[in-house]
């Protein structure tokens, strides 16, 4: 769209830095096909039978057809966002799910076996509690640490980066995270504030001074806490891998396989905090935009790397502060969208399919966010108007969504069925649609989830 | 000059607004008059928010300006001018048990406050019993409950139930809001109204306080 380009150009006026991530490259199609082939190959999955393998591939093809907009899939893929629902469904406490990896795996297996959604969400958001304990994590509260054993973990918003530190972040994002941010959010990593700056280590005489800090007992203890946390993470990863092999082995692919974020959200969610980042729009607009630009390549690289690690094609990208209620359309187009669009293009060029989860309402932005390459992304909606989304973004991208959690948590199966029918009628026409929920399903009534999946699988068959 | 302060605040010229307020105070203007200008500005910002011209950045920044100006005005206050205007009505508010999110609730508290309500903010993760205890003590016309997490919806319903069991339900109007809340949740929890944003919370409170007379 004209306006975005104008803003991007305006911002870059007089700058010499090379402009990247604005156009789709010639090999993007080919890269996407290659990545779909990797996902489809199911390499390394211990399939239970050749039938399960065929089911696995058929389910991926439903999703592929919905994404590429080249043909109507055989039926609508049903891919609700599990959230922490499997934990409550299996009768396990949130504490046990975070501390007992077998309990976590059993819960997830039961969810997939009983409710059989076409794609499941690997439990990578149920992070190992012991790792948070070992590192003395400050950025959240988790079961047994500030919230009850049955509550999900929750963020503690604070100004973890001060306004006058924008320039430090812009100068050296890696150094800022290591020397300033980590010492603030991990109690045991406080000594990392004395880590040396790395680029100056470029000649023989620069080596010894860079090594002084590593001789210090405090930094050594920081590294030993990292080693301990790392070992625990491997135990957790192995349990999650076995679980993933088991669910996929029965024919169910994962709905996403990587993770990244919109640059504005990286700054706003955990560095500056919601209040501060929104005021920065007036107080520090140039620094805010430059910081978003500066971390854009990191967000692209980590999205690509995390997908490559799982052989998947879709990095999950939860969008937090771009919603209608948070800022005006002009602010969205100035501060939020330009760098998010770059992340989208950067991922697309590497063959990935960004899975953009638009939390809240995006009804004021449907036209602006339609400026994406055709058949290359999934726009997943929460409270947005799906009929309008279908008519706008639906022309260029697969849309997903949006059974409301308030319905799943409080209504009856008949109400759920009525909503699903209308949703499929409105958003499902001629493919280009993945059936999902508006948010993670924790708190839902099991009978509502069951009804939603069963009904929609059947009603979503294309004639 | 007073209109300049309103104009600077409404148009988010923070540095100018701060300088103007300081100049007015230094020149011996009644600090209450200065604060009255701020209130006028915030009322305009609130209206712009309501009509969709302004969003959270303007609401938060104007609140921050008011906070800073109140701070620099304090030393200029004479004792007799410290008398508080009579509150429009009382509101008890909090994020329900199990939910520690506060941004949405804080914006509601802020808007209620500048609209003249006496707000008792119980904070986050508020047990039902705490709501009951405060309602008995304060006798508010309005109770507000907030939830962002879907898992806190049961807790919202339970809070209303506990208020019922304590025999206090008929004395108060209950409004609910927050990311996880909508009309369906309102019905489920048996609250009196759902507000989609902070302005709705103010309008509901005004309406209910007037009804109560």
mmCIF file of N, CA, C and O in Angstrom, chain B residues 73-139:
data_model
loop_
_atom_site.group_PDB
_atom_site.id
_atom_site.type_symbol
_atom_site.label_atom_id
_atom_site.label_comp_id
_atom_site.label_asym_id
_atom_site.label_seq_id
_atom_site.Cartn_x
_atom_site.Cartn_y
_atom_site.Cartn_z
ATOM 1 N N UNK B 73 2.291 20.923 41.258
ATOM 2 C CA UNK B 73 1.326 21.874 41.821
ATOM 3 C C UNK B 73 1.236 21.752 43.342
ATOM 4 O O UNK B 73 0.862 22.704 44.025
ATOM 5 N N UNK B 74 1.583 20.564 43.847
ATOM 6 C CA UNK B 74 1.376 20.283 45.272
ATOM 7 C C UNK B 74 2.004 21.333 46.200
ATOM 8 O O UNK B 74 1.334 21.818 47.113
ATOM 9 N N UNK B 75 3.279 21.692 45.979
ATOM 10 C CA UNK B 75 3.882 22.670 46.904
ATOM 11 C C UNK B 75 3.177 24.034 46.876
ATOM 12 O O UNK B 75 3.330 24.814 47.814
ATOM 13 N N UNK B 76 2.420 24.318 45.838
ATOM 14 C CA UNK B 76 1.740 25.615 45.725
ATOM 15 C C UNK B 76 0.363 25.612 46.399
ATOM 16 O O UNK B 76 -0.268 26.635 46.531
ATOM 17 N N UNK B 77 -0.082 24.409 46.767
ATOM 18 C CA UNK B 77 -1.432 24.293 47.331
ATOM 19 C C UNK B 77 -1.471 24.931 48.718
ATOM 20 O O UNK B 77 -0.632 24.647 49.564
ATOM 21 N N UNK B 78 -2.472 25.751 48.974
ATOM 22 C CA UNK B 78 -2.701 26.237 50.335
ATOM 23 C C UNK B 78 -3.549 25.195 51.033
ATOM 24 O O UNK B 78 -4.254 24.412 50.385
ATOM 25 N N UNK B 79 -3.478 25.204 52.357
ATOM 26 C CA UNK B 79 -4.207 24.178 53.096
ATOM 27 C C UNK B 79 -5.701 24.194 52.774
ATOM 28 O O UNK B 79 -6.303 23.156 52.533
ATOM 29 N N UNK B 80 -6.264 25.395 52.761
ATOM 30 C CA UNK B 80 -7.729 25.465 52.575
ATOM 31 C C UNK B 80 -8.154 25.028 51.172
ATOM 32 O O UNK B 80 -9.273 24.597 50.953
ATOM 33 N N UNK B 81 -7.186 25.137 50.228
ATOM 34 C CA UNK B 81 -7.563 24.760 48.873
ATOM 35 C C UNK B 81 -7.432 23.252 48.665
ATOM 36 O O UNK B 81 -7.674 22.727 47.599
ATOM 37 N N UNK B 82 -7.004 22.593 49.739
ATOM 38 C CA UNK B 82 -6.791 21.157 49.640
ATOM 39 C C UNK B 82 -8.086 20.355 49.722
ATOM 40 O O UNK B 82 -8.103 19.149 49.531
ATOM 41 N N UNK B 83 -9.162 21.061 50.059
ATOM 42 C CA UNK B 83 -10.442 20.385 50.275
ATOM 43 C C UNK B 83 -10.865 19.662 48.993
ATOM 44 O O UNK B 83 -10.883 20.249 47.917
ATOM 45 N N UNK B 84 -11.208 18.427 49.159
ATOM 46 C CA UNK B 84 -11.568 17.639 47.981
ATOM 47 C C UNK B 84 -13.018 17.887 47.591
ATOM 48 O O UNK B 84 -13.888 18.029 48.443
ATOM 49 N N UNK B 85 -13.248 17.977 46.297
ATOM 50 C CA UNK B 85 -14.625 18.095 45.828
ATOM 51 C C UNK B 85 -15.372 16.819 46.201
ATOM 52 O O UNK B 85 -14.776 15.745 46.291
ATOM 53 N N UNK B 86 -16.647 16.943 46.420
ATOM 54 C CA UNK B 86 -17.410 15.758 46.803
ATOM 55 C C UNK B 86 -17.471 14.773 45.640
ATOM 56 O O UNK B 86 -17.723 15.163 44.494
ATOM 57 N N UNK B 87 -17.224 13.501 45.946
ATOM 58 C CA UNK B 87 -17.166 12.495 44.881
ATOM 59 C C UNK B 87 -18.549 12.230 44.306
ATOM 60 O O UNK B 87 -19.558 12.372 44.984
ATOM 61 N N UNK B 88 -18.530 11.851 43.033
ATOM 62 C CA UNK B 88 -19.770 11.556 42.322
ATOM 63 C C UNK B 88 -20.443 10.289 42.848
ATOM 64 O O UNK B 88 -21.653 10.158 42.856
ATOM 65 N N UNK B 89 -19.611 9.335 43.240
ATOM 66 C CA UNK B 89 -20.119 8.063 43.729
ATOM 67 C C UNK B 89 -18.948 7.140 43.977
ATOM 68 O O UNK B 89 -17.825 7.465 43.600
ATOM 69 N N UNK B 90 -19.232 6.004 44.632
ATOM 70 C CA UNK B 90 -18.118 5.116 44.983
ATOM 71 C C UNK B 90 -18.091 3.879 44.081
ATOM 72 O O UNK B 90 -19.140 3.285 43.811
ATOM 73 N N UNK B 91 -16.875 3.517 43.675
ATOM 74 C CA UNK B 91 -16.688 2.315 42.865
ATOM 75 C C UNK B 91 -15.595 1.458 43.487
ATOM 76 O O UNK B 91 -14.527 1.962 43.818
ATOM 77 N N UNK B 92 -15.893 0.174 43.681
ATOM 78 C CA UNK B 92 -14.879 -0.776 44.132
ATOM 79 C C UNK B 92 -14.493 -1.622 42.924
ATOM 80 O O UNK B 92 -15.362 -2.105 42.190
ATOM 81 N N UNK B 93 -13.197 -1.780 42.695
ATOM 82 C CA UNK B 93 -12.773 -2.430 41.454
ATOM 83 C C UNK B 93 -11.545 -3.301 41.682
ATOM 84 O O UNK B 93 -10.752 -3.043 42.590
ATOM 85 N N UNK B 94 -11.394 -4.354 40.864
ATOM 86 C CA UNK B 94 -10.199 -5.196 40.961
ATOM 87 C C UNK B 94 -10.159 -6.248 39.879
ATOM 88 O O UNK B 94 -11.178 -6.550 39.253
ATOM 89 N N UNK B 95 -8.951 -6.794 39.599
ATOM 90 C CA UNK B 95 -8.815 -7.968 38.735
ATOM 91 C C UNK B 95 -9.083 -9.187 39.611
ATOM 92 O O UNK B 95 -8.528 -9.292 40.705
ATOM 93 N N UNK B 96 -9.919 -10.098 39.136
ATOM 94 C CA UNK B 96 -10.382 -11.182 40.004
ATOM 95 C C UNK B 96 -9.261 -12.166 40.338
ATOM 96 O O UNK B 96 -8.223 -12.211 39.672
ATOM 97 N N UNK B 97 -9.511 -12.955 41.354
ATOM 98 C CA UNK B 97 -8.571 -13.976 41.842
ATOM 99 C C UNK B 97 -8.055 -14.824 40.670
ATOM 100 O O UNK B 97 -8.829 -15.272 39.834
ATOM 101 N N UNK B 98 -6.743 -15.030 40.637
ATOM 102 C CA UNK B 98 -6.152 -15.857 39.587
ATOM 103 C C UNK B 98 -5.631 -15.050 38.416
ATOM 104 O O UNK B 98 -4.973 -15.577 37.535
ATOM 105 N N UNK B 99 -5.918 -13.762 38.395
ATOM 106 C CA UNK B 99 -5.477 -12.926 37.272
ATOM 107 C C UNK B 99 -4.666 -11.749 37.804
ATOM 108 O O UNK B 99 -5.152 -10.991 38.635
ATOM 109 N N UNK B 100 -3.426 -11.622 37.329
ATOM 110 C CA UNK B 100 -2.574 -10.552 37.858
ATOM 111 C C UNK B 100 -2.397 -9.414 36.850
ATOM 112 O O UNK B 100 -1.503 -8.591 36.973
ATOM 113 N N UNK B 101 -3.246 -9.380 35.818
ATOM 114 C CA UNK B 101 -3.121 -8.313 34.820
ATOM 115 C C UNK B 101 -3.798 -7.028 35.298
ATOM 116 O O UNK B 101 -4.874 -7.080 35.878
ATOM 117 N N UNK B 102 -3.163 -5.897 35.019
ATOM 118 C CA UNK B 102 -3.715 -4.666 35.580
ATOM 119 C C UNK B 102 -3.859 -3.508 34.594
ATOM 120 O O UNK B 102 -4.442 -2.486 34.941
ATOM 121 N N UNK B 103 -3.335 -3.621 33.383
ATOM 122 C CA UNK B 103 -3.309 -2.443 32.513
ATOM 123 C C UNK B 103 -4.719 -1.942 32.183
ATOM 124 O O UNK B 103 -5.023 -0.765 32.340
ATOM 125 N N UNK B 104 -5.589 -2.847 31.756
ATOM 126 C CA UNK B 104 -6.956 -2.451 31.415
ATOM 127 C C UNK B 104 -7.684 -1.891 32.629
ATOM 128 O O UNK B 104 -8.314 -0.833 32.569
ATOM 129 N N UNK B 105 -7.545 -2.607 33.746
ATOM 130 C CA UNK B 105 -8.200 -2.162 34.982
ATOM 131 C C UNK B 105 -7.685 -0.783 35.399
ATOM 132 O O UNK B 105 -8.466 0.088 35.795
ATOM 133 N N UNK B 106 -6.383 -0.567 35.279
ATOM 134 C CA UNK B 106 -5.802 0.723 35.673
ATOM 135 C C UNK B 106 -6.340 1.870 34.815
ATOM 136 O O UNK B 106 -6.519 2.988 35.315
ATOM 137 N N UNK B 107 -6.581 1.603 33.537
ATOM 138 C CA UNK B 107 -7.119 2.655 32.666
ATOM 139 C C UNK B 107 -8.548 3.001 33.100
ATOM 140 O O UNK B 107 -8.934 4.171 33.147
ATOM 141 N N UNK B 108 -9.310 1.973 33.471
ATOM 142 C CA UNK B 108 -10.664 2.220 33.976
ATOM 143 C C UNK B 108 -10.607 3.047 35.266
ATOM 144 O O UNK B 108 -11.337 4.028 35.422
ATOM 145 N N UNK B 109 -9.720 2.662 36.173
ATOM 146 C CA UNK B 109 -9.579 3.386 37.446
ATOM 147 C C UNK B 109 -9.248 4.853 37.172
ATOM 148 O O UNK B 109 -9.849 5.766 37.750
ATOM 149 N N UNK B 110 -8.318 5.053 36.263
ATOM 150 C CA UNK B 110 -7.879 6.408 35.923
ATOM 151 C C UNK B 110 -9.035 7.252 35.377
ATOM 152 O O UNK B 110 -9.275 8.371 35.820
ATOM 153 N N UNK B 111 -9.786 6.688 34.441
ATOM 154 C CA UNK B 111 -10.897 7.442 33.845
ATOM 155 C C UNK B 111 -12.012 7.711 34.850
ATOM 156 O O UNK B 111 -12.611 8.781 34.861
ATOM 157 N N UNK B 112 -12.276 6.729 35.715
ATOM 158 C CA UNK B 112 -13.295 6.937 36.755
ATOM 159 C C UNK B 112 -12.854 8.065 37.679
ATOM 160 O O UNK B 112 -13.637 8.934 38.050
ATOM 161 N N UNK B 113 -11.591 8.037 38.022
ATOM 162 C CA UNK B 113 -11.031 9.019 38.933
ATOM 163 C C UNK B 113 -11.156 10.440 38.358
ATOM 164 O O UNK B 113 -11.644 11.342 39.035
ATOM 165 N N UNK B 114 -10.762 10.624 37.094
ATOM 166 C CA UNK B 114 -10.840 11.984 36.544
ATOM 167 C C UNK B 114 -12.284 12.397 36.283
ATOM 168 O O UNK B 114 -12.572 13.564 36.085
ATOM 169 N N UNK B 115 -13.194 11.429 36.291
ATOM 170 C CA UNK B 115 -14.605 11.769 36.147
ATOM 171 C C UNK B 115 -15.285 11.983 37.491
ATOM 172 O O UNK B 115 -16.509 12.040 37.579
ATOM 173 N N UNK B 116 -14.488 12.043 38.554
ATOM 174 C CA UNK B 116 -15.020 12.442 39.845
ATOM 175 C C UNK B 116 -15.517 11.317 40.742
ATOM 176 O O UNK B 116 -16.140 11.571 41.771
ATOM 177 N N UNK B 117 -15.232 10.066 40.394
ATOM 178 C CA UNK B 117 -15.659 8.975 41.263
ATOM 179 C C UNK B 117 -14.619 8.706 42.349
ATOM 180 O O UNK B 117 -13.424 8.943 42.150
ATOM 181 N N UNK B 118 -15.112 8.227 43.489
ATOM 182 C CA UNK B 118 -14.201 7.787 44.549
ATOM 183 C C UNK B 118 -13.925 6.308 44.287
ATOM 184 O O UNK B 118 -14.804 5.468 44.488
ATOM 185 N N UNK B 119 -12.724 6.012 43.807
ATOM 186 C CA UNK B 119 -12.434 4.645 43.373
ATOM 187 C C UNK B 119 -11.613 3.906 44.424
ATOM 188 O O UNK B 119 -10.578 4.405 44.880
ATOM 189 N N UNK B 120 -12.076 2.730 44.804
ATOM 190 C CA UNK B 120 -11.312 1.869 45.708
ATOM 191 C C UNK B 120 -10.755 0.720 44.881
ATOM 192 O O UNK B 120 -11.467 -0.214 44.538
ATOM 193 N N UNK B 121 -9.478 0.834 44.551
ATOM 194 C CA UNK B 121 -8.835 -0.144 43.680
ATOM 195 C C UNK B 121 -8.225 -1.256 44.534
ATOM 196 O O UNK B 121 -7.279 -1.027 45.287
ATOM 197 N N UNK B 122 -8.766 -2.456 44.418
ATOM 198 C CA UNK B 122 -8.280 -3.570 45.238
ATOM 199 C C UNK B 122 -7.077 -4.254 44.608
ATOM 200 O O UNK B 122 -6.544 -5.218 45.155
ATOM 201 N N UNK B 123 -6.672 -3.801 43.410
ATOM 202 C CA UNK B 123 -5.478 -4.369 42.779
ATOM 203 C C UNK B 123 -5.787 -5.610 41.954
ATOM 204 O O UNK B 123 -6.875 -5.724 41.386
ATOM 205 N N UNK B 124 -4.830 -6.548 41.935
ATOM 206 C CA UNK B 124 -4.975 -7.752 41.107
ATOM 207 C C UNK B 124 -5.066 -8.995 41.988
ATOM 208 O O UNK B 124 -4.781 -8.932 43.185
ATOM 209 N N UNK B 125 -5.502 -10.112 41.373
ATOM 210 C CA UNK B 125 -5.570 -11.389 42.087
ATOM 211 C C UNK B 125 -6.401 -11.224 43.371
ATOM 212 O O UNK B 125 -5.989 -11.666 44.449
ATOM 213 N N UNK B 126 -7.549 -10.569 43.243
ATOM 214 C CA UNK B 126 -8.338 -10.196 44.416
ATOM 215 C C UNK B 126 -9.307 -11.327 44.797
ATOM 216 O O UNK B 126 -10.170 -11.698 44.004
ATOM 217 N N UNK B 127 -9.164 -11.893 45.992
ATOM 218 C CA UNK B 127 -10.084 -12.952 46.428
ATOM 219 C C UNK B 127 -11.516 -12.408 46.556
ATOM 220 O O UNK B 127 -11.709 -11.230 46.885
ATOM 221 N N UNK B 128 -12.495 -13.273 46.324
ATOM 222 C CA UNK B 128 -13.904 -12.882 46.414
ATOM 223 C C UNK B 128 -14.208 -12.262 47.778
ATOM 224 O O UNK B 128 -14.955 -11.290 47.884
ATOM 225 N N UNK B 129 -13.592 -12.845 48.819
ATOM 226 C CA UNK B 129 -13.856 -12.371 50.181
ATOM 227 C C UNK B 129 -13.438 -10.905 50.353
ATOM 228 O O UNK B 129 -14.042 -10.163 51.110
ATOM 229 N N UNK B 130 -12.369 -10.536 49.631
ATOM 230 C CA UNK B 130 -11.880 -9.159 49.719
ATOM 231 C C UNK B 130 -12.910 -8.191 49.114
ATOM 232 O O UNK B 130 -13.142 -7.105 49.638
ATOM 233 N N UNK B 131 -13.532 -8.615 48.003
ATOM 234 C CA UNK B 131 -14.595 -7.803 47.413
ATOM 235 C C UNK B 131 -15.726 -7.622 48.433
ATOM 236 O O UNK B 131 -16.197 -6.519 48.677
ATOM 237 N N UNK B 132 -16.140 -8.743 49.048
ATOM 238 C CA UNK B 132 -17.248 -8.718 50.007
ATOM 239 C C UNK B 132 -16.925 -7.775 51.173
ATOM 240 O O UNK B 132 -17.724 -6.909 51.539
ATOM 241 N N UNK B 133 -15.755 -7.953 51.724
ATOM 242 C CA UNK B 133 -15.319 -7.148 52.869
ATOM 243 C C UNK B 133 -15.356 -5.647 52.517
ATOM 244 O O UNK B 133 -15.863 -4.821 53.285
ATOM 245 N N UNK B 134 -14.829 -5.310 51.326
ATOM 246 C CA UNK B 134 -14.775 -3.896 50.936
ATOM 247 C C UNK B 134 -16.161 -3.341 50.641
ATOM 248 O O UNK B 134 -16.462 -2.194 50.973
ATOM 249 N N UNK B 135 -17.014 -4.162 50.029
ATOM 250 C CA UNK B 135 -18.378 -3.697 49.743
ATOM 251 C C UNK B 135 -19.098 -3.372 51.061
ATOM 252 O O UNK B 135 -19.747 -2.337 51.191
ATOM 253 N N UNK B 136 -18.937 -4.272 52.060
ATOM 254 C CA UNK B 136 -19.594 -4.034 53.355
ATOM 255 C C UNK B 136 -19.104 -2.736 53.979
ATOM 256 O O UNK B 136 -19.877 -1.981 54.558
ATOM 257 N N UNK B 137 -17.814 -2.506 53.870
ATOM 258 C CA UNK B 137 -17.210 -1.361 54.526
ATOM 259 C C UNK B 137 -17.496 -0.045 53.792
ATOM 260 O O UNK B 137 -17.882 0.942 54.407
ATOM 261 N N UNK B 138 -17.316 -0.064 52.474
ATOM 262 C CA UNK B 138 -17.369 1.176 51.681
ATOM 263 C C UNK B 138 -18.783 1.526 51.226
ATOM 264 O O UNK B 138 -19.102 2.678 50.987
ATOM 265 N N UNK B 139 -19.616 0.485 51.054
ATOM 266 C CA UNK B 139 -20.983 0.679 50.530
ATOM 267 C C UNK B 139 -20.985 1.382 49.157
ATOM 268 O O UNK B 139 -21.611 2.438 49.001
#
